Short mmCIF file of C-alpha atoms in Angstrom, two decimals:
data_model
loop_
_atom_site.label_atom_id
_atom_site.label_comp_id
_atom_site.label_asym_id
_atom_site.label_seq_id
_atom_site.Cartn_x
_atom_site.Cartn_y
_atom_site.Cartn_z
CA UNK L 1 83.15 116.25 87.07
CA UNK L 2 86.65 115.97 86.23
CA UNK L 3 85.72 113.86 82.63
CA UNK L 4 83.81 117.38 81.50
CA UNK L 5 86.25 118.48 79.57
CA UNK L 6 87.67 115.57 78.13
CA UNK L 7 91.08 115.78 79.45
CA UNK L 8 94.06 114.26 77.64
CA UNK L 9 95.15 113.99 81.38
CA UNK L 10 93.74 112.62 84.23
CA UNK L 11 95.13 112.59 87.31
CA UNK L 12 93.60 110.70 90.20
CA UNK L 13 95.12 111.77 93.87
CA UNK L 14 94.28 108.65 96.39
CA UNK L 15 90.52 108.14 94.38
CA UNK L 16 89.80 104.74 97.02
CA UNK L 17 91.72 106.01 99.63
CA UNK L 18 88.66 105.13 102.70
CA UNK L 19 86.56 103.16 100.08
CA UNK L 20 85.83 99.53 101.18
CA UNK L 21 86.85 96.76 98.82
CA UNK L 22 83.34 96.70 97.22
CA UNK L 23 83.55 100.09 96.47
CA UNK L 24 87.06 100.59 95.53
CA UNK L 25 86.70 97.87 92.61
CA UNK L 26 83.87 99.99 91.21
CA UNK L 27 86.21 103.20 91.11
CA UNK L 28 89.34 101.25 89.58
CA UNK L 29 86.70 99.66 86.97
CA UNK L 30 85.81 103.32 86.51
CA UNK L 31 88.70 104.32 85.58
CA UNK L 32 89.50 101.24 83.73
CA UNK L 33 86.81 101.94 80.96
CA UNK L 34 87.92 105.57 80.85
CA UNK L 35 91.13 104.75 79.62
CA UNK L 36 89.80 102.06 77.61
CA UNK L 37 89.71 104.14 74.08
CA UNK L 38 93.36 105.21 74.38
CA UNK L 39 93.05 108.88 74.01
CA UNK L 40 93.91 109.51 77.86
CA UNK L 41 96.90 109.19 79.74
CA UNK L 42 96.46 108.16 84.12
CA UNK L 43 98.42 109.69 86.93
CA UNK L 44 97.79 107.53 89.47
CA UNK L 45 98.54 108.82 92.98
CA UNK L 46 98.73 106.24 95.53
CA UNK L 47 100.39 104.66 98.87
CA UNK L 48 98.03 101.25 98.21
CA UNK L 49 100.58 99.34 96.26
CA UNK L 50 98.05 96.67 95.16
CA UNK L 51 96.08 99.30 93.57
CA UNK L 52 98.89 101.08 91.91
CA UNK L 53 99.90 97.22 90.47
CA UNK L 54 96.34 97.06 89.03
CA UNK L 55 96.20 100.45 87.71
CA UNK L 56 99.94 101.28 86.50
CA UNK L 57 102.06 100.12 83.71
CA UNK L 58 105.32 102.51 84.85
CA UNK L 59 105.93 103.25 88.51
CA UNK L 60 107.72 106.12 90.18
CA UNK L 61 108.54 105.96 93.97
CA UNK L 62 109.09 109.22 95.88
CA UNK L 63 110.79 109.70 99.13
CA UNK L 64 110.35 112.84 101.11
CA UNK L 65 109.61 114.75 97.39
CA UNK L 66 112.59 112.93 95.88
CA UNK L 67 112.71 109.77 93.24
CA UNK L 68 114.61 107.36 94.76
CA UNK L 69 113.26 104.35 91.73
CA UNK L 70 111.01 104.55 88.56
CA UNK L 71 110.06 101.49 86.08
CA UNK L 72 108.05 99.29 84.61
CA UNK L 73 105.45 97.95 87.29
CA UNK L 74 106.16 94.28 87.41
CA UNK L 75 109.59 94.68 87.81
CA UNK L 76 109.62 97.38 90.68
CA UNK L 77 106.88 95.74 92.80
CA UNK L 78 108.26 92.29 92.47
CA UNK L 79 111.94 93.24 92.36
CA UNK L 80 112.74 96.49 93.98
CA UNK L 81 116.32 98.07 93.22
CA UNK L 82 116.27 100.58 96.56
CA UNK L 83 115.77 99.85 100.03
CA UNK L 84 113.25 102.45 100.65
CA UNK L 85 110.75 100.35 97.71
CA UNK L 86 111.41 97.06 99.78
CA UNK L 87 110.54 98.74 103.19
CA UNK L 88 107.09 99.97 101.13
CA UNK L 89 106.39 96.05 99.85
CA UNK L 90 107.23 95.00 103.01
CA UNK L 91 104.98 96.98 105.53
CA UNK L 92 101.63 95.90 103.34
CA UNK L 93 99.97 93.14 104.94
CA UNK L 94 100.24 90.30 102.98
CA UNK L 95 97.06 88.11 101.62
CA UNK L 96 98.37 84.69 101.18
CA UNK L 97 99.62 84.48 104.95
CA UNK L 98 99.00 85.15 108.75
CA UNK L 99 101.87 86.95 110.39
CA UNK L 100 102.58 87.66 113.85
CA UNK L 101 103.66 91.28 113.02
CA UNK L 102 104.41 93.58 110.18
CA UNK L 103 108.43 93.08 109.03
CA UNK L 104 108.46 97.15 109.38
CA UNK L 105 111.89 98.70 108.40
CA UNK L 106 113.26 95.11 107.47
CA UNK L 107 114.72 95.72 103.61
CA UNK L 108 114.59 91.47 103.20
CA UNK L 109 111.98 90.38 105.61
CA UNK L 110 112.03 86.62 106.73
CA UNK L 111 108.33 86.19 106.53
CA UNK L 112 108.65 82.40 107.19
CA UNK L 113 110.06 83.44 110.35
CA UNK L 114 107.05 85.87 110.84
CA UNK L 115 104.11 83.58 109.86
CA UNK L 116 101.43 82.29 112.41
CA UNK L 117 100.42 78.51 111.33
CA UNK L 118 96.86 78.06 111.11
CA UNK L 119 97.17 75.69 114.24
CA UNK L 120 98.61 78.33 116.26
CA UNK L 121 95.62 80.89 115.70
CA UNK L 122 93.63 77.79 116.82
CA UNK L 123 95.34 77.05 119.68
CA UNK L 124 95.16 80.79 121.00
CA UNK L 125 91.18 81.18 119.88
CA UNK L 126 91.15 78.05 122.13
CA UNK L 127 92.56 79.37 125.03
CA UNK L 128 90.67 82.57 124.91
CA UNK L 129 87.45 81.07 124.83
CA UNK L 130 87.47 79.27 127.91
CA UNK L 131 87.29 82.29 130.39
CA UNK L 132 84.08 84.47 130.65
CA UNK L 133 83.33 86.52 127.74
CA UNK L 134 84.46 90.21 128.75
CA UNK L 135 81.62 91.62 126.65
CA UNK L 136 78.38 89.73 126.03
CA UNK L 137 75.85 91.35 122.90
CA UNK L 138 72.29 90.03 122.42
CA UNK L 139 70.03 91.12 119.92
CA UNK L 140 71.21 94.95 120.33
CA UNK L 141 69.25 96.89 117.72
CA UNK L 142 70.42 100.84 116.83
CA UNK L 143 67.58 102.75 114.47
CA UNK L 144 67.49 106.18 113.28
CA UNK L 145 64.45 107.50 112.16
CA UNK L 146 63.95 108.93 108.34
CA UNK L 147 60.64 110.01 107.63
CA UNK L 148 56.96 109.26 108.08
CA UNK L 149 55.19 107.13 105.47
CA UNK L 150 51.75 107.86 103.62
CA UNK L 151 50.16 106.51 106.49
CA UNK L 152 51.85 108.68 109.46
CA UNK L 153 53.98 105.36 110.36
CA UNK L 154 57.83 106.63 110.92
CA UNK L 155 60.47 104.73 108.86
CA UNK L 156 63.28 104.03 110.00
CA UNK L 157 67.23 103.36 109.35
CA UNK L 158 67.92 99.79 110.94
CA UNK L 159 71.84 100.75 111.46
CA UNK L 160 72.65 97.81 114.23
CA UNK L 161 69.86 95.13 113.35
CA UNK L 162 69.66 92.16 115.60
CA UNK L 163 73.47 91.80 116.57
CA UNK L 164 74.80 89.36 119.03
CA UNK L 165 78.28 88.01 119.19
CA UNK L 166 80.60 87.47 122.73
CA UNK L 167 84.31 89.07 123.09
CA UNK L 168 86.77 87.31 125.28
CA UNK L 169 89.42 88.56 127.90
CA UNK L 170 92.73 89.33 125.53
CA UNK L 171 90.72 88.55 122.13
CA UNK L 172 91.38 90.47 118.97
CA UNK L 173 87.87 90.35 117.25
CA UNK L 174 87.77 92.06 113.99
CA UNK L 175 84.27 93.64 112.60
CA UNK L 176 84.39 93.75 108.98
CA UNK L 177 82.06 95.61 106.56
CA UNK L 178 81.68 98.09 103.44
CA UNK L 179 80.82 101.30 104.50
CA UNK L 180 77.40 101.50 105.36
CA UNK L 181 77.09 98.73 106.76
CA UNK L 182 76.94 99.46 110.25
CA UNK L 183 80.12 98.74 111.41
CA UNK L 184 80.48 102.23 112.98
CA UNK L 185 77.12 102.78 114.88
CA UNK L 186 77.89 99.13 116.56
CA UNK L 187 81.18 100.42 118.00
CA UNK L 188 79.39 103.77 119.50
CA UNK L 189 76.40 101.70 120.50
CA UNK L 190 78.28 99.51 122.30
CA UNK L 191 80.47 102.80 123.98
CA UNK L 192 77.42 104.10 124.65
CA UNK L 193 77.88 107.19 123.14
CA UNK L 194 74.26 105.96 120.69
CA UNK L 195 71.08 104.71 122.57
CA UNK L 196 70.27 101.25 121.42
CA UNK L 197 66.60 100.69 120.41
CA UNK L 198 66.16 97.23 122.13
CA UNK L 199 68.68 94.94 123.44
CA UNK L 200 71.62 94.13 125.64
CA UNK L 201 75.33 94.93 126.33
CA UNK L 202 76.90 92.89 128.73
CA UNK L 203 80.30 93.96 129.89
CA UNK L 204 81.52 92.30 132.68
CA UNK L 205 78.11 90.70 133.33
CA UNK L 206 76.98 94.59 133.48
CA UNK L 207 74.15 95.58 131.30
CA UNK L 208 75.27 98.87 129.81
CA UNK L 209 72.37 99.33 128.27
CA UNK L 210 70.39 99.99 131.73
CA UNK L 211 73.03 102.41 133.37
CA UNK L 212 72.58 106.19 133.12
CA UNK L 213 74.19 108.69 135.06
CA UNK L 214 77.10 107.43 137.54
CA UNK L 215 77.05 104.24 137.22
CA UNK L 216 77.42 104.24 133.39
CA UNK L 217 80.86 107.35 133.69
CA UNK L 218 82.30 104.82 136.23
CA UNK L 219 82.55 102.06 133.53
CA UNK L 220 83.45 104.65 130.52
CA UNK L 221 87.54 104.10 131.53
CA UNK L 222 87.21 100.35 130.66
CA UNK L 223 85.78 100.78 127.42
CA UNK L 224 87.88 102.74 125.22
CA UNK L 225 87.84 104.00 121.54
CA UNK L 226 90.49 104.99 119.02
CA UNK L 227 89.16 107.17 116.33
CA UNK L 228 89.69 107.00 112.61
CA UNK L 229 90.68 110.61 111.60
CA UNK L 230 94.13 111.63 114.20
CA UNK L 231 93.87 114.85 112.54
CA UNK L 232 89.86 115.16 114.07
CA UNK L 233 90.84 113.40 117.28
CA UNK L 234 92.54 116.08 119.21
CA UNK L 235 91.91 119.43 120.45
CA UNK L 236 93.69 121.60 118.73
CA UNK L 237 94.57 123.88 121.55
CA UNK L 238 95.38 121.14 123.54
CA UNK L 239 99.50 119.94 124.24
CA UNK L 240 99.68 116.55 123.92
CA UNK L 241 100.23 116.32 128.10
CA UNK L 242 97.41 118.22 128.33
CA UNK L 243 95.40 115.34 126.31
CA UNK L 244 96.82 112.17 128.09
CA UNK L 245 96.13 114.12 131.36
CA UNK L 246 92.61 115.08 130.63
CA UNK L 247 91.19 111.28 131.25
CA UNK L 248 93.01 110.78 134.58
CA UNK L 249 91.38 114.40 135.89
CA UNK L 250 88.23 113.91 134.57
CA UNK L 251 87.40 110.11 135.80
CA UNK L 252 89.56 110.66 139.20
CA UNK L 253 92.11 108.04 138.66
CA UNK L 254 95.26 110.05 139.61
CA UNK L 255 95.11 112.32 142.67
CA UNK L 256 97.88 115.07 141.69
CA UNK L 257 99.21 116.83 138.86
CA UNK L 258 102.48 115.23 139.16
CA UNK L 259 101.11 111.75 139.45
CA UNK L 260 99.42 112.45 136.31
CA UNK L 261 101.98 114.00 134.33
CA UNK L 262 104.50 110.81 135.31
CA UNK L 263 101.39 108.37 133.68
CA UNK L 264 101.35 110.71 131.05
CA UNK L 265 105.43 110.49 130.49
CA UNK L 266 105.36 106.43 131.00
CA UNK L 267 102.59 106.48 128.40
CA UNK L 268 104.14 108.58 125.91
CA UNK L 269 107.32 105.79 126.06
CA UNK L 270 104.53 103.21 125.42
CA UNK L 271 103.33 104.63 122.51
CA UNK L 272 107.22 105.10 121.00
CA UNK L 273 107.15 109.03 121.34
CA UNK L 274 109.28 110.85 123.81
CA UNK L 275 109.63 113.59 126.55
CA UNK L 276 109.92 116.35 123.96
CA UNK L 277 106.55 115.51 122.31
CA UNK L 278 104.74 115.90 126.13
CA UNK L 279 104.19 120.08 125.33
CA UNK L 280 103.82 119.90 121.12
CA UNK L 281 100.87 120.64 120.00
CA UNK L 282 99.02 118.16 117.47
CA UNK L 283 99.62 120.51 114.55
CA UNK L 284 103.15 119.93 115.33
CA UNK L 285 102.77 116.27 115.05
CA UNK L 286 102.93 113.71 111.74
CA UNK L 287 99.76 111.91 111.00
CA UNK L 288 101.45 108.66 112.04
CA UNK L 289 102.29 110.35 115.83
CA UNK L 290 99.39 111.97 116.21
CA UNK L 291 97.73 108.73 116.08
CA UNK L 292 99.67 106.91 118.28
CA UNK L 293 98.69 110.21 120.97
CA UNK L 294 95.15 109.30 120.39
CA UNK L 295 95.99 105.49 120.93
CA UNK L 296 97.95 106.75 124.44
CA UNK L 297 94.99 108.87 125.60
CA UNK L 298 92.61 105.39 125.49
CA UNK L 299 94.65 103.95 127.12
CA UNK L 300 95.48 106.06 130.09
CA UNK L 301 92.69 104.90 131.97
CA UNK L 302 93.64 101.00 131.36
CA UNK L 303 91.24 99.80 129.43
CA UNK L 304 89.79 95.99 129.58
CA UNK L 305 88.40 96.72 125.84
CA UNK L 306 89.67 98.96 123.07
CA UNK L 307 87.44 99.82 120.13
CA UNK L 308 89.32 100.91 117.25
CA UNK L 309 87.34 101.97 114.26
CA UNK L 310 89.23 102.18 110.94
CA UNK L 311 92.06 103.64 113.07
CA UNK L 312 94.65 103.11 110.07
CA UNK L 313 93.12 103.81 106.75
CA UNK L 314 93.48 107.78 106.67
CA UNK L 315 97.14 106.71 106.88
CA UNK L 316 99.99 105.95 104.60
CA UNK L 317 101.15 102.31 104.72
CA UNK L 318 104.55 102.96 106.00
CA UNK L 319 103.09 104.31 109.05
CA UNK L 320 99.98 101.90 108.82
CA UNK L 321 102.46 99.37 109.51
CA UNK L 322 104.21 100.87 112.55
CA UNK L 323 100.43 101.55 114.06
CA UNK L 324 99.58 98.24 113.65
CA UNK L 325 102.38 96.77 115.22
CA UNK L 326 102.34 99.24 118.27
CA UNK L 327 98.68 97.82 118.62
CA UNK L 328 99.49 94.53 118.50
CA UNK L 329 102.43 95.30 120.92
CA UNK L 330 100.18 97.13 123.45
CA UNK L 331 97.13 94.13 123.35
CA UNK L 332 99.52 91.95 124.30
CA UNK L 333 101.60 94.49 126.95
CA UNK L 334 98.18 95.16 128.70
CA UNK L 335 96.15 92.30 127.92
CA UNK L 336 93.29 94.09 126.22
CA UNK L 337 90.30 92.60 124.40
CA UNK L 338 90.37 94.63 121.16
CA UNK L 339 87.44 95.09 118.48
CA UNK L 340 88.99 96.34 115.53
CA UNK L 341 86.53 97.76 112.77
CA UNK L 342 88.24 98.14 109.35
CA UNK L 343 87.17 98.04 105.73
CA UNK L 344 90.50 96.74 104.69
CA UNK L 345 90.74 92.84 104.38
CA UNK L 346 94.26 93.05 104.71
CA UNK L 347 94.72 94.78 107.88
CA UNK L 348 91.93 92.69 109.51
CA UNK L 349 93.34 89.88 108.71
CA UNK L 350 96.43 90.85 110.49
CA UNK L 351 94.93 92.11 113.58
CA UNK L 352 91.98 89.09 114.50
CA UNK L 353 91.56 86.03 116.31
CA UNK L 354 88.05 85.98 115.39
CA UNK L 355 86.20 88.33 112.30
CA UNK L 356 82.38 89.50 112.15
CA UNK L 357 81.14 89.91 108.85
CA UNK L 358 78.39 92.88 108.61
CA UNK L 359 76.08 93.81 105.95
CA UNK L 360 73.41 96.10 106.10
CA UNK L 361 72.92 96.03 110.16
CA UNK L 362 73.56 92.52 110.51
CA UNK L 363 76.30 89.85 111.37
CA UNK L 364 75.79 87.73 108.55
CA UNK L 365 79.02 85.58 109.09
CA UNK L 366 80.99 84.88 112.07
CA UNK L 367 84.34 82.35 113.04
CA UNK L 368 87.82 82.31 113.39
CA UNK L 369 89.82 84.34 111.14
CA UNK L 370 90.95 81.55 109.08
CA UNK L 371 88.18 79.85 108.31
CA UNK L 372 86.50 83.48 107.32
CA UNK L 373 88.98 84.18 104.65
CA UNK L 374 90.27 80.75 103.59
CA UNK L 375 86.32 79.18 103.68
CA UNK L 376 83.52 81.83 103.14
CA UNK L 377 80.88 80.39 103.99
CA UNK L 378 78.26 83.81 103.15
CA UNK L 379 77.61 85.67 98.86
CA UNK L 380 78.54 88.59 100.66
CA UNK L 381 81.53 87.49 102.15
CA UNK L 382 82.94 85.67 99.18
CA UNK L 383 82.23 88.90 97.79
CA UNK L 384 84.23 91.26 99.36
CA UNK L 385 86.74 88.91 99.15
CA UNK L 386 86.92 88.29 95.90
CA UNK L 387 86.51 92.42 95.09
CA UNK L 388 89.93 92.57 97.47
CA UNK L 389 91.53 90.39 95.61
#
């Protein structure tokens, strides 16, 4: 749409912003060939540095609607004059290394000091898997029906195909996937908030899958869920007391209101927010805190697993950072199994002692995170590595 005109101009605002790696090398091939004849100039508009490297010859860095450094690309991204660009480079992920935890707000970050030896992330999976798995799947299978065929037989979507895989007590497992592939409908599957087909979900040697009613509300506190969209998240006309209250009311786990608000408070320091946030509203709120209130409302009912699905990539990657790192802060404060569902190879990489790879409904490579990016073993693994790349 915006090539019919033939503009001399074209300016792309965030274009794979959301898009899985797959996906996102399309668009930036896209917009490759557009340019390719030379009667076009690009305005690239992006917080995903890697992207803007690909895409950019000149770079411009704003601050709060200010330039604060401009130049050519390979000398800005690889030797930044102002602290602000360094902070940027810094709070990325990086691909050639596992780090304990983002360097945020560090202008010359000691990653040395910050990287997790591939013997380490052993040592930990190690540890983990010798307890009980928390969560247990076997062969769960999620469908939606399409439409009937010529012969009256119903077709059907196979979303969640045949999944199985085990979580462990205080394991970060990371579910990996391009959009579309299912990632999504196995996290509400396995909240129940989706009826599975056929299968089971064992949580705490519990099948969820055979609980209605009762039974299944008085498990809902220990399986929690952090959304993607903060700005979707919240109810509008709901303070942000209000919200971290709401969980402890509805699922009877704090008798009075002052009880209540005091969790709320203590939860609200947890999350780095303070007192004054407790009667804002979320329109008052940045992106970045009005995540970290969603992140504080799953966790108000203490939580033995936390689903968090693509809870960073409608964010900018300042803030991505400081997410990340509160997450990684609160798994280990609380000792919560997390399954983190992402897109982004970077940020999964970060955040998993373990990484399922899914495509098209099914797990189609599984193993510690090391071995997943550093030895694909899968095509469509290799794949979406090498499109991340």
């Amino acid at each position: 749409m915006a090539m019919c005109c033939e503009p001399a101009l074209l300016i792309a605002d965030e274009p794979t912003t959301n898009l899985d790696s797959t996906t996102q090398r399309g668009i930036l091939d896209l917009l490759k060939e557009l340019l390719a004849d030379g009667r076009r100039a690009l305005l690239f508009i992006s917080h995903d540095l890697s992207t803007v490297a690909e895409m950019a010859q000149g770079v411009i860095v704003l601050q709060q609607g200010r330039e604060v450094e401009r130049g050519p690309t390979t000398r800005v991204l690889k030797y930044p004059a102002q602290p602000y660009t360094r902070r940027l480079l810094a709070s990325r992920p990086p691909r050639d290394r596992f780090l304990r935890r983002l360097p945020v707000d560090e202008e010359s970050p000691d990653l040395e000091a910050l990287t997790l030896l591939p013997q380490a992330l052993e040592r930990r999976l190690s540890e983990l898997q010798r307890q009980p798995p928390l969560l247990r799947v076997e062969n769960l299978q999620t469908w939606f029906p399409l439409r009937k065929g010529w012969w009256g037989k119903p077709q059907w979507l196979r979303a969640v195909d045949g999944v199985s895989f085990e979580l462990f007590p205080g394991e970060r497992l990371g579910l990996l996937g391009e959009s579309g592939s299912g990632k999504t409908t196995l996290g509400r599957t396995l909240l129940r908030l989706l009826t599975p087909r056929s299968g089971r979900i064992l949580f705490e040697g519990r099948n969820l899958t055979a609980l209605e009613g009762e039974p299944l509300r008085r498990l809902r506190p220990h399986l929690q869920v952090v959304f993607q969209n903060p700005y979707a998240a919240l109810n509008p006309r709901h303070t942000v007391g209000e919200t971290l209250m709401e969980p402890l009311k509805v699922h009877r786990l704090a008798p009075g209101p002052e009880e209540r608000r005091a969790r709320a408070l203590e939860m609200l320091h947890a999350v780095g927010l303070g007192e004054e946030h407790f009667h804002r509203l979320p329109r008052q709120l940045s992106g970045g805190q009005r995540q970290r209130v969603a992140i504080a409302r799953a966790l108000m009912t203490r939580p033995r697993l936390l689903i968090c699905d693509e809870c960073v990539s409608s964010l900018d990657v300042s803030v991505q950072a400081q997410v990340l790192n509160l997450l990684l802060d609160l798994q280990e404060r609380f000792g919560l199994a997390l399954l983190f569902i992402s897109h982004d190879l970077a940020v999964v990489r970060l955040m998993s002692d373990r990484v399922l790879v899914m495509e098209g409904g099914k797990i189609v490579e599984a193993g510690p995170v090391t071995e997943v990016f550093e030895n694909p073993r899968h095509p469509y693994t290799r794949q979406l590595l090498t499109a991340g790349a």
